[in-house]
Amino acid sequence: MALFNHVSFDDHEQVVFCHDKESGLKAIIAIHNTNLGPAVGGCRMWNYDSDDEAINDVLRLSRGMTYKNALAGLTMGGGKSVIIADPKTTDREALFRSFGRFIHTLGGKYYSAEDVGTTTADIMIAHEETPYMAGLEGKSGDPSPFTALGTYLGIKAAVKHQRGLDSLKGLKISVQGVGHVGYYLCKHLHEDGAELIVTDIHQASLDRVATEFGATVVAPQDIYTQDVDVYAPCALGATINDTTIPLLKATIVAGCANNQLAEVRHGEVLKELGILYAPDYVINAGGIINVSFESDYDVAKATAKVEKIYNTLIKIFEQAEKDNRTTGDVADEMAREIINAAK
Ligand code: NAD
């Protein structure tokens, strides 16, 4: 299990492996870059098939946070943590107390928060052991509605750039995953007049969006082949890959999931096919933007900053078109300029 020559290692500043026999905690904390400030990024709890899969995930996710925080204009570095365990584990108190104690040993170099498989309640437990937790109940709270708002505005920016339209009325949008963010995203899209085609592996979540927003439900494997204008990946990562790209009829890929491209080269494949891709870490920054206002929480200020995602994406789309480059490439370069200037 080599780290420094791992394919996803990207000059990460610090990677911490945490084990506590008593609680059964197995976690990895990755601090990618702190040029802009303390590293901030959520904690994912997942049944990884191997340690290597967990390492790969935490290395990629933490790097993504550095770029995300930089382009969102935040004075925060990038980090992320993963807990290797079944996200449905019911006995969570000892686990998250132990996790909180490990976070505390880093002395504020890394702040953790909720992510896939963890809840605000888990974060509150860890917070009893350390102040270095973000997205707390009674403060900025659930980041998902803000992530959804940013993603919705990102979809609008893509539609504006590609088709010159200011409304989503009559457009067909497929949403893969109608969980925390997906639900609120569907609400925005529905209110803007879009026709929704959704999938999930959780029936109750599907029933809710079908009832409330008139969404058409399809089986998980059928989401890629839908005749839609926009495909919004809002479940897990790597759904843009060699198998799925040839199936897509959408001319825009814009959703909230992290690490949507299985490999960087898939950004190039999308571009060659004329599919406009909204870089994931730019479009899904709404939640972390909201969290960044936590110390002196002001919903209006947080919302105004989330709304800037629209213009940031327009800038990226225009530059990519001008230079004949991928949108991911342009976003990375813009982020690196900010990170290096802060060194
Ligand atoms: P969530 O767990 O609430 O929702 C994910 C949904 O996807 C669930 O309903 C789940 O059942 C469904 N799902 C899982 N596998 C699926 C499959 N194979 N096919 C269809 N559906 C499937 O998570 P969330 O908080 O809504 O986050 C969704 C994505 O957005 C994640 O990739 C997350 O990292 C990213 N993200 C979330 C936030 C946030 O504020 N919550 C912020 C930034 C990025």
GROMACS .gro file of C-alpha atoms and ligand atoms in nm, residues 44 46 61 65 68 80 114-118 142-148 151 175-183 198-203 205-206 219-221 223-224 233-237 239 255-260 280 283-288, ligand 1:
model
  104
   44ARG     CA    1  -1.743   1.005   0.425
   46TRP     CA    2  -1.841   0.389   0.337
   61LEU     CA    3  -1.165   1.398  -0.248
   65MET     CA    4  -1.163   2.026  -0.174
   68LYS     CA    5  -1.323   2.371  -0.473
   80LYS     CA    6  -1.126   1.516   0.361
  114GLU     CA    7  -2.096   1.579   0.714
  115ASP     CA    8  -2.065   1.391   0.385
  116VAL     CA    9  -2.207   1.077   0.221
  117GLY     CA   10  -2.285   0.818   0.489
  118THR     CA   11  -2.258   1.062   0.781
  142ASP     CA   12  -2.754   2.110   0.661
  143PRO     CA   13  -2.539   2.215   0.363
  144SER     CA   14  -2.751   2.021   0.111
  145PRO     CA   15  -3.002   2.296   0.017
  146PHE     CA   16  -2.710   2.531  -0.060
  147THR     CA   17  -2.532   2.265  -0.266
  148ALA     CA   18  -2.859   2.216  -0.451
  151THR     CA   19  -2.602   2.305  -0.873
  175VAL     CA   20  -3.120   1.331  -1.201
  176GLN     CA   21  -2.927   1.030  -1.072
  177GLY     CA   22  -2.971   1.017  -0.696
  178VAL     CA   23  -3.248   1.207  -0.520
  179GLY     CA   24  -3.102   1.207  -0.170
  180HIS     CA   25  -3.019   1.513   0.041
  181VAL     CA   26  -2.905   1.734  -0.247
  182GLY     CA   27  -3.095   1.564  -0.528
  183TYR     CA   28  -3.430   1.629  -0.363
  198VAL     CA   29  -3.504   1.044  -1.188
  199THR     CA   30  -3.350   0.732  -1.045
  200ASP     CA   31  -3.232   0.612  -0.708
  201ILE     CA   32  -3.187   0.286  -0.520
  202HIS     CA   33  -3.405   0.412  -0.234
  203GLN     CA   34  -3.776   0.379  -0.315
  205SER     CA   35  -3.684   0.904  -0.199
  206LEU     CA   36  -3.816   0.831  -0.548
  219ALA     CA   37  -3.440   0.203  -1.316
  220PRO     CA   38  -3.080   0.293  -1.213
  221GLN     CA   39  -2.924   0.129  -1.521
  223ILE     CA   40  -3.070   0.672  -1.640
  224TYR     CA   41  -2.785   0.714  -1.892
  233PRO     CA   42  -2.517   1.301  -1.152
  234CYS     CA   43  -2.614   1.343  -0.785
  235ALA     CA   44  -2.527   1.005  -0.634
  236LEU     CA   45  -2.172   0.873  -0.624
  237GLY     CA   46  -1.863   0.943  -0.837
  239THR     CA   47  -2.044   0.766  -1.341
  255GLY     CA   48  -2.469   1.763  -1.118
  256CYS     CA   49  -2.357   1.774  -0.757
  257ALA     CA   50  -2.170   1.443  -0.721
  258ASN     CA   51  -1.800   1.459  -0.641
  259ASN     CA   52  -1.546   1.304  -0.883
  260GLN     CA   53  -1.794   1.254  -1.164
  280ASP     CA   54  -1.799   1.898  -1.028
  283ILE     CA   55  -2.086   2.347  -0.938
  284ASN     CA   56  -2.117   2.164  -0.604
  285ALA     CA   57  -1.944   2.425  -0.384
  286GLY     CA   58  -2.268   2.566  -0.238
  287GLY     CA   59  -2.259   2.356   0.078
  288ILE     CA   60  -1.902   2.441   0.171
  344NAD     P1   61  -2.716   1.126  -0.024
  344NAD     O1   62  -2.653   1.000   0.025
  344NAD     O2   63  -2.820   1.193   0.058
  344NAD     O3   64  -2.782   1.101  -0.167
  344NAD     C1   65  -2.729   1.016  -0.262
  344NAD     C2   66  -2.845   0.939  -0.321
  344NAD     O4   67  -2.795   0.856  -0.427
  344NAD     C3   68  -2.915   0.847  -0.222
  344NAD     O5   69  -3.055   0.871  -0.223
  344NAD     C4   70  -2.880   0.706  -0.271
  344NAD     O6   71  -2.983   0.612  -0.247
  344NAD     C5   72  -2.860   0.732  -0.420
  344NAD     N1   73  -2.779   0.631  -0.486
  344NAD     C6   74  -2.671   0.563  -0.443
  344NAD     N2   75  -2.626   0.479  -0.536
  344NAD     C7   76  -2.706   0.496  -0.643
  344NAD     C8   77  -2.710   0.438  -0.773
  344NAD     N3   78  -2.623   0.344  -0.811
  344NAD     N4   79  -2.806   0.478  -0.860
  344NAD     C9   80  -2.896   0.572  -0.824
  344NAD     N5   81  -2.896   0.630  -0.702
  344NAD    C10   82  -2.803   0.592  -0.613
  344NAD     O7   83  -2.595   1.224  -0.058
  344NAD     P2   84  -2.602   1.379  -0.088
  344NAD     O8   85  -2.561   1.453   0.033
  344NAD     O9   86  -2.727   1.413  -0.157
  344NAD    O10   87  -2.480   1.393  -0.191
  344NAD    C11   88  -2.491   1.346  -0.325
  344NAD    C12   89  -2.359   1.367  -0.397
  344NAD    O11   90  -2.324   1.504  -0.394
  344NAD    C13   91  -2.239   1.294  -0.337
  344NAD    O12   92  -2.151   1.257  -0.440
  344NAD    C14   93  -2.174   1.398  -0.249
  344NAD    O13   94  -2.037   1.375  -0.230
  344NAD    C15   95  -2.196   1.521  -0.334
  344NAD     N6   96  -2.196   1.646  -0.258
  344NAD    C16   97  -2.287   1.664  -0.157
  344NAD    C17   98  -2.285   1.784  -0.085
  344NAD    C18   99  -2.387   1.813   0.023
  344NAD    O14  100  -2.404   1.929   0.059
  344NAD     N7  101  -2.457   1.713   0.074
  344NAD    C19  102  -2.192   1.882  -0.117
  344NAD    C20  103  -2.102   1.861  -0.222
  344NAD    C21  104  -2.105   1.742  -0.292
   0.00000   0.00000   0.00000
